[in-house]
XYZ file of C-alpha atoms in Angstrom:
719
model
C 12.188 20.619 -9.956
C 14.565 20.127 -7.145
C 18.045 18.642 -7.346
C 17.120 15.829 -4.929
C 14.463 14.633 -7.300
C 16.941 14.004 -9.975
C 19.564 12.336 -7.774
C 22.107 15.275 -7.881
C 23.729 16.918 -4.839
C 22.133 20.242 -4.126
C 24.093 23.442 -5.030
C 25.779 24.891 -1.928
C 26.545 28.605 -1.427
C 28.887 29.575 1.379
C 28.754 33.296 2.210
C 29.385 35.644 5.061
C 26.848 38.388 5.927
C 28.451 41.024 3.540
C 25.722 42.787 1.764
C 28.039 44.736 -0.493
C 29.666 41.484 -1.638
C 26.158 40.149 -2.376
C 25.321 43.216 -4.393
C 28.421 43.021 -6.461
C 28.094 39.220 -7.024
C 24.484 39.473 -8.293
C 25.484 42.017 -10.979
C 26.880 38.915 -12.857
C 24.856 36.351 -14.632
C 24.131 33.212 -12.483
C 25.190 30.945 -15.380
C 28.756 32.573 -15.573
C 29.365 32.167 -11.962
C 31.874 29.380 -11.343
C 33.252 28.025 -7.998
C 35.058 31.227 -7.238
C 36.074 33.082 -4.021
C 34.735 36.719 -3.717
C 34.998 38.764 -0.661
C 32.100 37.410 1.328
C 30.537 35.048 -1.281
C 31.448 31.565 -2.816
C 28.922 30.092 -5.224
C 28.815 26.754 -6.976
C 27.138 26.840 -10.285
C 23.708 25.183 -10.814
C 23.788 21.824 -12.734
C 21.270 21.377 -15.543
C 20.179 17.934 -16.424
C 18.158 16.826 -19.348
C 14.575 15.610 -18.636
C 15.389 12.264 -20.040
C 17.946 11.665 -17.305
C 15.258 11.731 -14.709
C 14.273 8.204 -13.806
C 13.537 6.005 -10.836
C 15.802 3.307 -9.448
C 16.402 0.572 -12.135
C 13.604 2.032 -14.279
C 11.096 0.632 -11.760
C 7.935 2.216 -10.313
C 9.179 2.689 -6.773
C 5.423 2.853 -5.462
C 5.158 -0.938 -6.246
C 8.592 -2.010 -5.274
C 9.361 -4.124 -2.215
C 12.588 -5.272 -0.603
C 12.413 -9.098 0.416
C 14.606 -10.429 2.993
C 14.887 -14.204 4.127
C 15.688 -15.851 7.404
C 15.896 -19.462 8.074
C 15.008 -21.011 11.508
C 15.330 -24.626 12.777
C 17.322 -25.810 9.956
C 16.834 -29.568 10.287
C 18.989 -30.727 7.408
C 21.335 -33.654 8.021
C 23.975 -32.283 5.388
C 26.577 -29.897 6.430
C 28.428 -26.921 4.641
C 30.792 -24.260 5.706
C 28.719 -21.503 3.930
C 25.321 -21.306 2.154
C 23.912 -18.930 -0.231
C 20.298 -17.920 -1.062
C 19.130 -17.560 -4.642
C 15.852 -16.014 -5.445
C 13.748 -16.767 -8.546
C 10.523 -15.512 -9.902
C 7.868 -17.124 -12.145
C 4.429 -15.777 -13.392
C 3.469 -19.167 -14.881
C 2.665 -22.556 -13.838
C 5.552 -24.093 -15.658
C 8.479 -25.435 -13.705
C 10.938 -24.532 -16.355
C 10.168 -20.795 -16.432
C 11.995 -19.678 -13.321
C 13.869 -16.319 -13.724
C 16.717 -15.415 -11.402
C 16.180 -12.212 -9.317
C 19.252 -12.212 -7.321
C 21.823 -13.999 -5.163
C 22.812 -13.276 -1.498
C 26.262 -13.040 -0.065
C 27.638 -16.172 1.577
C 26.564 -16.755 5.188
C 28.022 -19.171 7.637
C 26.076 -22.394 7.994
C 24.077 -22.741 11.338
C 20.627 -23.724 12.581
C 19.290 -20.215 12.398
C 20.523 -18.109 9.563
C 19.782 -14.483 8.690
C 20.773 -13.286 5.208
C 21.568 -9.686 5.435
C 21.051 -8.939 1.668
C 17.683 -7.719 0.521
C 16.132 -8.571 -2.827
C 14.318 -5.707 -4.754
C 11.214 -7.064 -6.358
C 8.496 -5.322 -8.492
C 4.919 -6.219 -7.320
C 2.076 -6.344 -9.746
C -1.370 -6.964 -8.194
C -3.220 -8.522 -11.252
C -0.702 -11.257 -11.715
C -0.030 -14.373 -9.773
C 3.647 -13.977 -8.889
C 5.681 -16.818 -7.430
C 8.975 -16.762 -5.663
C 11.309 -19.704 -5.156
C 14.151 -19.477 -2.490
C 16.956 -21.853 -3.155
C 19.475 -22.493 -0.406
C 22.693 -24.197 -1.590
C 26.195 -24.830 -0.602
C 28.770 -22.104 -1.512
C 31.878 -22.918 -3.531
C 35.370 -21.804 -2.676
C 34.927 -18.892 -5.015
C 31.911 -17.684 -3.172
C 29.575 -18.897 -5.738
C 26.696 -21.448 -5.513
C 27.296 -24.921 -6.766
C 25.777 -25.816 -10.017
C 25.105 -29.352 -8.959
C 21.592 -30.203 -7.737
C 23.062 -32.383 -5.078
C 24.481 -29.293 -3.413
C 20.940 -27.828 -3.063
C 20.070 -28.070 0.677
C 16.524 -26.832 0.598
C 14.031 -24.757 -1.391
C 10.640 -23.009 -0.576
C 8.017 -21.514 -2.938
C 5.500 -18.929 -1.983
C 3.132 -16.376 -3.588
C 3.930 -12.840 -3.465
C 0.100 -12.157 -2.838
C 0.316 -14.121 0.306
C 3.330 -11.988 1.448
C 1.579 -8.667 0.655
C -1.781 -9.859 1.899
C -0.362 -10.919 5.379
C -0.749 -7.133 6.469
C 2.406 -7.676 8.580
C 4.501 -8.141 5.384
C 5.935 -11.252 6.950
C 5.347 -14.920 5.799
C 6.285 -18.190 7.295
C 6.894 -21.192 5.121
C 8.295 -24.589 5.322
C 11.711 -25.655 3.882
C 11.672 -28.861 1.692
C 14.198 -30.639 -0.393
C 12.271 -29.863 -3.562
C 9.317 -27.732 -4.009
C 6.488 -27.618 -6.629
C 4.226 -24.868 -7.955
C 1.201 -26.941 -7.481
C 1.730 -27.007 -3.679
C 2.386 -23.330 -3.506
C -0.788 -22.454 -5.471
C -2.850 -24.796 -3.353
C -2.314 -22.473 -0.365
C -1.848 -25.419 2.070
C 1.270 -26.328 4.115
C 1.672 -29.978 4.816
C 4.670 -31.243 6.899
C 6.064 -34.154 5.066
C 9.049 -36.383 5.325
C 11.038 -33.634 3.349
C 10.417 -31.103 6.076
C 13.775 -29.377 6.808
C 12.735 -26.503 8.953
C 11.093 -23.012 7.990
C 11.943 -19.744 6.626
C 10.530 -16.275 7.469
C 10.029 -14.082 4.487
C 9.773 -10.345 5.381
C 9.264 -7.524 3.006
C 9.758 -3.764 3.325
C 8.726 -0.876 1.343
C 11.409 1.918 0.391
C 11.104 5.260 1.733
C 8.498 7.281 0.126
C 8.893 10.742 -1.178
C 6.670 13.067 0.768
C 6.816 16.635 -0.917
C 5.207 19.803 -0.032
C 3.341 21.831 -2.486
C 4.079 25.670 -2.434
C 2.946 28.672 -4.474
C 3.804 32.274 -4.168
C 2.439 35.444 -5.846
C 4.337 38.771 -5.972
C 3.022 42.285 -5.429
C 4.696 45.645 -6.550
C 8.079 44.128 -6.990
C 10.932 46.774 -7.794
C 11.821 47.266 -11.440
C 15.279 47.562 -13.032
C 14.023 50.784 -15.000
C 11.007 52.713 -14.138
C 9.711 53.265 -17.762
C 11.317 50.915 -20.232
C 11.598 47.833 -18.269
C 11.529 44.484 -20.134
C 12.949 42.379 -17.404
C 11.224 39.113 -15.923
C 11.041 38.472 -12.347
C 11.589 35.002 -10.659
C 12.833 33.573 -7.204
C 15.140 31.015 -5.858
C 14.802 28.942 -2.698
C 17.417 28.132 -0.455
C 17.828 26.195 2.782
C 19.765 28.104 5.357
C 22.350 26.338 7.563
C 24.017 28.532 10.008
C 27.563 27.864 11.044
C 30.095 29.185 13.396
C 32.219 31.071 10.806
C 29.946 31.381 7.927
C 26.327 30.513 6.754
C 25.565 27.838 4.331
C 22.852 28.236 1.594
C 21.703 24.924 -0.196
C 19.878 25.548 -3.442
C 16.357 23.923 -3.635
C 14.292 25.447 -6.398
C 14.154 28.035 -9.165
C 10.881 29.461 -10.523
C 9.993 30.391 -13.953
C 10.607 34.030 -15.084
C 7.435 36.167 -15.609
C 7.374 39.609 -17.207
C 4.976 41.256 -14.654
C 6.481 43.062 -11.694
C 3.162 44.382 -10.342
C 1.527 41.122 -9.649
C 3.438 38.020 -10.821
C 1.651 34.715 -10.246
C 4.186 31.797 -10.303
C 3.174 28.193 -10.856
C 3.109 25.893 -7.780
C 6.292 23.929 -7.241
C 7.122 20.905 -4.995
C 9.860 20.713 -2.372
C 10.903 17.529 -0.745
C 10.159 17.271 2.932
C 13.636 16.033 3.792
C 15.174 18.890 2.068
C 13.017 21.763 3.131
C 11.663 20.595 6.457
C 14.181 18.273 8.214
C 13.588 20.605 11.040
C 10.307 22.324 11.240
C 11.963 25.570 12.212
C 14.591 25.213 9.470
C 14.938 28.616 7.835
C 14.225 28.955 4.092
C 15.732 31.993 2.320
C 14.177 33.129 -0.906
C 15.706 35.354 -3.234
C 13.625 37.516 -5.549
C 15.425 38.421 -8.750
C 15.012 39.624 -12.201
C 16.423 38.745 -15.658
C 16.733 40.937 -18.806
C 16.605 40.117 -22.406
C 20.252 39.554 -22.485
C 20.218 36.883 -19.692
C 21.741 39.138 -17.145
C 20.307 38.779 -13.741
C 19.768 41.304 -10.952
C 18.846 41.230 -7.205
C 15.624 42.608 -5.845
C 15.504 41.391 -2.332
C 15.086 38.425 -0.026
C 12.798 37.205 2.750
C 12.999 34.329 5.414
C 10.323 31.695 6.229
C 10.009 28.328 7.739
C 8.103 25.130 7.319
C 6.206 25.538 10.395
C 5.076 29.104 9.495
C 4.149 28.184 5.838
C 1.956 25.295 7.427
C -0.483 28.012 8.568
C -1.492 28.367 5.092
C -2.505 31.439 3.060
C -3.111 34.538 5.197
C -1.793 37.635 6.731
C 0.854 35.436 8.582
C 2.419 34.523 5.233
C 2.673 37.853 3.491
C 6.430 38.688 3.443
C 8.164 41.921 2.815
C 10.969 41.594 0.202
C 14.045 43.419 1.680
C 17.117 44.610 -0.236
C 19.906 45.062 2.462
C 21.903 47.400 0.211
C 19.004 49.755 -0.235
C 18.042 49.572 3.350
C 21.547 50.570 4.401
C 21.494 53.592 1.985
C 18.005 54.996 2.506
C 16.521 55.722 5.778
C 12.904 55.783 4.211
C 13.327 52.501 2.609
C 10.442 50.097 3.601
C 10.574 47.129 1.259
C 11.207 46.241 -2.440
C 7.695 44.621 -2.752
C 5.577 41.900 -1.196
C 5.561 37.983 -1.643
C 2.459 36.251 -0.572
C 1.903 32.411 0.075
C -1.205 31.504 -1.720
C -0.928 27.630 -1.412
C 0.878 25.126 0.926
C -0.095 21.443 0.984
C 1.493 18.469 2.514
C 1.233 15.890 -0.042
C 1.525 12.088 0.648
C 1.143 10.069 -2.429
C -0.339 6.695 -1.251
C -0.361 3.859 -3.764
C -2.455 0.705 -3.710
C 0.380 -1.205 -2.082
C 0.534 1.433 0.857
C -3.166 0.961 1.532
C -2.973 -2.946 1.481
C -0.022 -3.217 3.793
C -1.650 -0.876 6.125
C -4.481 -3.213 6.700
C -7.117 -2.595 3.782
C -8.986 -5.832 3.030
C -10.266 -6.737 -0.298
C -13.659 -8.537 -0.569
C -14.957 -10.384 -3.504
C -18.579 -10.566 -4.435
C -19.934 -12.501 -7.349
C -23.230 -12.150 -9.362
C -24.241 -14.781 -11.819
C -26.927 -13.983 -14.391
C -28.960 -17.116 -15.331
C -31.115 -15.513 -17.916
C -30.706 -16.257 -21.701
C -32.573 -14.791 -24.516
C -32.687 -18.193 -26.332
C -33.137 -21.727 -25.039
C -29.675 -23.148 -23.965
C -28.552 -26.374 -25.366
C -26.615 -28.813 -23.115
C -23.336 -28.182 -24.883
C -23.709 -24.570 -24.652
C -24.541 -24.770 -20.929
C -21.378 -26.883 -20.286
C -19.247 -24.477 -22.137
C -20.783 -21.629 -20.026
C -20.144 -23.556 -16.748
C -16.578 -24.126 -17.703
C -15.787 -20.678 -18.575
C -17.682 -19.288 -15.528
C -15.718 -21.700 -13.310
C -12.322 -20.691 -15.028
C -13.134 -16.750 -14.586
C -14.242 -17.016 -10.994
C -11.077 -18.996 -10.261
C -8.801 -16.632 -12.111
C -10.080 -13.515 -10.299
C -10.992 -15.045 -7.013
C -7.550 -16.787 -6.581
C -5.816 -13.454 -6.461
C -8.295 -11.606 -4.379
C -8.682 -14.205 -1.811
C -5.128 -13.679 -0.606
C -6.213 -10.196 0.566
C -9.252 -11.673 2.354
C -8.388 -13.138 5.780
C -11.505 -15.122 6.306
C -11.877 -16.151 2.556
C -15.693 -15.688 2.613
C -17.344 -14.658 -0.610
C -20.842 -13.300 -1.232
C -22.622 -14.750 -4.200
C -25.825 -13.580 -5.868
C -28.106 -14.898 -8.531
C -29.921 -12.832 -11.297
C -32.587 -13.334 -13.828
C -34.299 -16.570 -13.020
C -37.508 -17.916 -11.308
C -36.784 -19.237 -7.878
C -38.499 -21.665 -5.576
C -40.677 -22.261 -3.803
C -43.137 -20.078 -5.633
C -41.034 -19.657 -8.712
C -41.460 -15.946 -8.994
C -39.178 -13.832 -11.098
C -36.145 -12.320 -9.263
C -33.063 -10.434 -10.049
C -31.665 -10.461 -6.799
C -31.367 -13.662 -4.668
C -28.832 -15.454 -2.716
C -26.984 -18.067 -4.646
C -26.801 -20.454 -1.652
C -30.597 -19.877 -0.793
C -29.893 -19.046 2.691
C -30.362 -15.985 5.018
C -26.797 -14.938 4.202
C -25.204 -14.674 0.720
C -21.815 -15.701 2.331
C -20.087 -18.893 0.710
C -17.098 -20.480 2.241
C -14.204 -20.226 -0.364
C -14.324 -20.427 -3.966
C -15.348 -24.036 -3.826
C -18.350 -22.963 -1.799
C -19.388 -20.490 -4.544
C -19.180 -23.082 -7.282
C -21.049 -25.710 -5.162
C -23.695 -23.068 -4.559
C -23.944 -22.352 -8.243
C -24.220 -25.991 -9.295
C -27.017 -26.721 -6.780
C -28.951 -23.387 -7.751
C -28.696 -24.226 -11.507
C -30.821 -27.439 -10.941
C -33.509 -25.465 -8.841
C -34.160 -22.330 -11.038
C -35.733 -21.599 -14.146
C -33.834 -18.996 -16.459
C -35.532 -15.893 -17.671
C -35.120 -14.236 -21.074
C -34.327 -10.862 -19.587
C -32.415 -9.673 -16.629
C -31.622 -6.591 -14.490
C -28.356 -6.070 -12.985
C -29.030 -2.862 -10.959
C -30.596 -4.637 -7.919
C -27.398 -6.631 -7.165
C -25.274 -3.418 -7.744
C -27.380 -1.474 -5.208
C -27.247 -4.283 -2.637
C -23.334 -4.651 -2.863
C -23.139 -0.845 -2.696
C -25.087 -0.660 0.535
C -23.076 -3.727 1.890
C -19.836 -2.030 1.183
C -20.876 1.107 3.193
C -21.644 -1.057 6.038
C -18.631 -3.157 5.941
C -16.608 -1.471 8.625
C -14.209 1.361 9.377
C -13.579 3.499 6.245
C -10.432 2.696 4.468
C -10.039 -0.864 5.848
C -12.406 -2.612 3.620
C -12.712 -2.443 -0.404
C -15.025 -4.521 -2.524
C -14.780 -6.060 -5.926
C -18.114 -7.069 -7.646
C -17.830 -9.428 -10.620
C -21.142 -9.713 -12.654
C -21.307 -12.592 -15.149
C -24.125 -12.216 -17.824
C -25.097 -13.756 -21.139
C -28.422 -12.376 -21.480
C -30.289 -9.291 -22.536
C -30.013 -6.470 -19.871
C -32.990 -4.164 -19.904
C -32.394 -1.751 -16.997
C -29.435 0.498 -18.496
C -30.812 3.633 -17.016
C -30.990 2.015 -13.574
C -27.525 0.576 -13.946
C -26.280 4.013 -14.796
C -27.917 5.436 -11.630
C -26.441 2.505 -9.598
C -23.007 3.172 -10.965
C -23.281 6.879 -9.954
C -24.172 5.735 -6.372
C -21.370 3.082 -6.371
C -18.787 5.906 -7.227
C -19.003 7.108 -3.676
C -18.646 3.622 -2.236
C -15.473 1.477 -1.752
C -16.380 -0.608 -4.568
C -15.185 -1.791 -8.156
C -17.520 -3.359 -10.583
C -16.367 -5.917 -13.279
C -19.291 -6.723 -15.781
C -18.118 -9.936 -17.757
C -20.065 -10.794 -20.802
C -20.262 -14.493 -21.662
C -20.986 -16.062 -24.935
C -21.700 -14.751 -28.419
C -24.369 -12.124 -27.353
C -24.083 -8.618 -28.572
C -22.965 -6.648 -25.532
C -22.590 -3.181 -27.297
C -25.179 -1.415 -25.148
C -23.245 -2.654 -21.920
C -19.940 -1.696 -23.360
C -21.140 1.806 -24.274
C -22.594 2.186 -20.742
C -19.328 1.251 -19.113
C -17.395 3.541 -21.361
C -19.266 6.696 -20.187
C -17.515 9.031 -17.881
C -19.196 11.724 -15.912
C -17.292 14.763 -14.732
C -16.596 14.757 -10.905
C -17.218 10.877 -10.483
C -14.504 8.412 -10.159
C -14.289 5.324 -12.454
C -15.896 2.371 -10.891
C -16.887 -0.096 -13.513
C -15.071 -2.076 -16.362
C -16.556 -4.366 -19.002
C -14.763 -7.427 -20.220
C -15.905 -9.650 -23.109
C -14.686 -13.096 -22.001
C -14.574 -14.629 -25.347
C -12.062 -12.201 -26.689
C -9.691 -13.487 -23.943
C -9.997 -17.215 -24.366
C -7.892 -19.369 -26.736
C -8.754 -23.044 -26.821
C -5.216 -23.904 -28.381
C -3.406 -22.465 -25.280
C -2.900 -24.029 -21.891
C -5.637 -23.293 -19.263
C -3.201 -21.292 -17.033
C -2.525 -18.938 -19.857
C -6.229 -18.202 -20.305
C -6.713 -17.783 -16.553
C -3.730 -15.412 -16.469
C -5.088 -13.318 -19.310
C -8.529 -13.091 -17.702
C -7.151 -11.918 -14.289
C -4.890 -9.256 -15.798
C -7.556 -7.885 -17.872
C -10.247 -7.901 -15.200
C -8.013 -6.597 -12.243
C -5.816 -4.222 -14.036
C -7.989 -1.107 -13.091
C -8.842 -2.168 -9.560
C -5.815 -0.515 -7.909
C -6.397 2.605 -9.742
C -10.151 2.616 -8.537
C -9.297 2.106 -4.924
C -6.559 4.735 -4.824
C -8.957 7.166 -6.400
C -11.699 6.307 -3.781
C -9.116 6.568 -0.996
C -7.783 10.033 -2.218
C -11.379 11.349 -2.793
C -12.346 10.253 0.759
C -9.319 11.901 2.326
C -8.002 8.592 3.647
C -4.425 8.262 4.402
C -2.474 5.056 4.619
C -1.492 3.912 8.035
C 1.621 2.091 9.206
C 1.567 -1.652 8.404
C -0.400 -3.872 10.802
C 0.509 -7.543 11.474
C -2.284 -10.030 11.346
C -1.962 -13.486 12.574
C -4.836 -15.983 12.190
C -5.243 -17.352 15.746
C -7.438 -20.234 16.614
C -8.671 -18.322 19.677
C -9.288 -14.901 18.175
C -10.674 -14.715 14.569
C -8.374 -12.684 12.341
C -11.151 -10.549 10.875
C -12.034 -8.916 14.244
C -8.991 -9.047 16.468
C -5.269 -8.554 15.457
C -2.844 -9.935 18.162
C 0.680 -8.745 18.123
C 1.920 -12.232 17.689
C 0.153 -15.494 16.945
C -0.970 -17.955 19.506
C 1.892 -20.263 20.204
C 1.446 -23.987 21.020
C 3.931 -26.102 22.875
C 3.269 -29.828 23.105
C 5.221 -31.683 25.833
C 4.753 -35.097 27.389
C 5.734 -34.071 30.810
C 5.772 -30.624 32.421
C 5.612 -29.259 36.058
C 2.391 -27.526 36.745
C 1.854 -24.544 39.012
C -1.727 -23.954 40.367
C -2.977 -20.370 40.758
C -6.662 -21.271 40.746
C -7.690 -19.406 37.623
C -9.919 -21.667 35.714
C -11.573 -21.567 32.139
C -13.711 -24.573 32.118
C -15.859 -23.697 29.052
C -12.773 -23.667 26.653
C -10.416 -26.262 28.120
C -10.960 -28.125 31.394
C -8.747 -27.439 34.198
C -6.662 -24.715 32.568
C -4.523 -22.719 34.862
C -2.352 -19.630 34.562
C 1.242 -18.991 35.951
C 1.581 -16.262 38.646
C 4.241 -14.102 36.852
C 1.873 -12.030 34.782
C 3.694 -8.600 35.228
C 3.312 -6.480 32.014
C 6.338 -5.600 29.978
C 6.875 -2.325 28.053
C 5.245 -2.360 24.723
C 7.248 -1.621 21.508
C 5.685 -0.329 18.304
C 2.823 -2.218 16.807
C 4.669 -3.800 14.014
C 6.612 -6.737 15.219
C 6.194 -5.873 18.981
C 6.909 -8.331 21.769
C 3.614 -8.254 23.626
C 2.697 -9.834 26.820
C 1.496 -13.517 26.697
C -0.663 -15.547 29.049
C 0.695 -19.091 29.467
C -2.258 -21.366 29.828
C -1.489 -25.095 30.790
C -3.701 -28.154 31.168
C -3.810 -30.207 34.278
C -2.221 -33.122 32.508
C 0.694 -31.024 31.107
C 0.104 -32.182 27.514
C -0.358 -28.820 26.033
C 0.661 -25.259 26.662
C -1.192 -22.382 24.936
C 0.297 -18.898 24.806
C -2.526 -16.427 24.530
C -1.940 -12.695 23.764
C -2.753 -10.616 26.813
C -3.861 -7.722 24.685
C -4.927 -7.836 21.000
C -5.036 -4.902 18.697
C -8.234 -4.482 16.813
C -8.505 -3.003 13.173
C -11.704 -1.377 14.500
C -10.056 -0.106 17.701
C -11.948 -2.494 19.912
C -12.996 -1.061 23.202
C -12.747 -2.665 26.503
C -16.501 -3.599 26.496
C -16.364 -5.138 23.003
C -13.187 -7.074 24.076
C -14.961 -8.523 27.135
C -18.020 -9.465 25.080
C -15.899 -11.242 22.566
C -14.131 -13.158 25.239
C -17.424 -14.214 26.770
C -18.635 -15.479 23.271
C -15.569 -17.593 23.109
C -15.963 -19.070 26.532
C -13.208 -17.140 28.226
C -15.555 -15.052 30.522
C -14.163 -16.376 33.579
C -10.627 -15.467 32.730
C -9.120 -12.881 34.976
C -6.230 -10.703 34.035
C -3.994 -8.948 36.513
C -4.855 -5.427 37.365
C -1.868 -3.196 37.261
C -1.492 0.189 39.012
C -0.895 3.304 36.798
C 2.255 3.985 38.479
C 3.566 0.584 37.520
C 2.691 1.174 33.880
C 4.245 4.705 33.870
C 7.421 3.506 35.351
C 7.733 0.694 32.786
C 6.879 2.677 29.847
C 3.632 0.752 29.034
C 0.194 2.161 28.175
C -2.857 2.346 30.492
C -4.756 0.564 27.804
C -2.820 -2.494 28.685
C -4.494 -2.804 32.220
C -6.610 -5.818 32.996
C -10.053 -6.353 31.701
């Protein structure tokens, strides 16, 4: 374990290159060395820390922690104040009186555009509906917010899922005098009389630990005594920093002691990349030592290596001779004091579910409804089934939909006789069209209600056909790592294809897919529960069974039941997705900003910035003769279309094309170049422009020398 992993400063050893001083120094136990000045060596003792002292910041899992920052733009309030303050509250319920304070910012001078420098640390949980309320109020003379409600200038409520699912970790919301949870959960923004401006909510992820995993084996290391040697051999790793007067060694790691000098095999260990490889050619000095039964330590030798050299991996290039400078100076025939061999070196990047989501991975929700029933269904039971089904779909879908830009869901029917021939089917589209896609959760429920009046339930059903279909669909969904599917199967009948389901689950373990089998009603689901609990060696977990009846409580509020369903059903999905990504060797990429433009669909094209609309009554128009008659009549482009150097992908200020109408009533700013999740080629981009009626739009062709001089990319040339 490294000192940096436990939040302690690394031990520093300052020494001059005096081999005799080192030899004399190592004759003393390491634990007895205080900060002392010896001729040539000064060592600070290693600090030992109890294991229970190791904890993450504030006891929070840092892999799911985000830092939220708030910015106000176009503050349109009529009230004035010298300074205002921002208070952040969280709520995981639908009750207005359950807000819990997250933090308070420092006072900021009042203006039309305000940037709050403070960041709020927040713990993100995927399976919960987390609400955030930002309250902006006057600041009192003591730099504290006023407790009076009349001093509250504006508020805004948003969902954390919307912030995370925006892919750019940036969300725009409107300011109002008072906000409500109902409006925030509806997902719609309506400009009312209370509109006071807007806020930009940004989130950042803390810097991740990126360790390297290293393992050494020794060979023929020198012993203290040739015959009666009971010492144990170990090694210490230091980072070498060369100075003008003396060198500085920073302690990084100490291995376990092994009583085997001929071929010791130490366990693998981790070094933080910032400590061991802040420079790829940073020298690492490794001391090989021994320890006797009394705890006294002795020096065998040392060798030097670098991160860049170890990155070549095991092999002849990473077999090191352990050199003892004292013995080398005394014996002319001295070669070495043994060998050390690198047997493992791995750059490890531990990506979490949150890392993949913010890097562009979209979640897709598929639904399968089993209409079969082993017994005739009474009208009261059918109403209860419909109500529970509606609640469960809403509970799960309301969370996943924030991670699906187009909010389109595939829905399937199982276990029914379907028209027009009324043949038995265990795989049909719920909307009875050529495509199983339904628009929104309302579209899914509408398709279910219509299908229920058209089909005849069976007594038995088979779930494997739908599982196989969604598995194939997930493989065809697009570029690997950018799409992950969640299939929810609702059944109340007798499932007869358990063996086929097991085979389908084995196939699904290699697909970007998680499966939720939800039992409805009082039927005995023990065979399905046993099937879902089976684990096969070498295959990742992909399925979870939920008995819905055990989660419902009629005496509680509906939102409590919905919250319990969502938490139970979605708790394992992040783990399933991370396992798939790791098994497929898919690394998380830098965050991608997605904006839903009316001209370019967000599921295929990702512009650097959204299309901007500017409504004006009168405007001077400059004619350049470039027309787009199929989209907007008499559109023209301004002549100044010279490219500007592009910044990084996140938050870059890309080139826009200002498109104006002849009457001057509308100005549309269209991104000149859009980034595609699938790395859209030039030909694909031209084809999409043609499909949207922009085939006649001409972009300026720029010479390569112009781009190179401006720092741009050759990919930003004209189409």
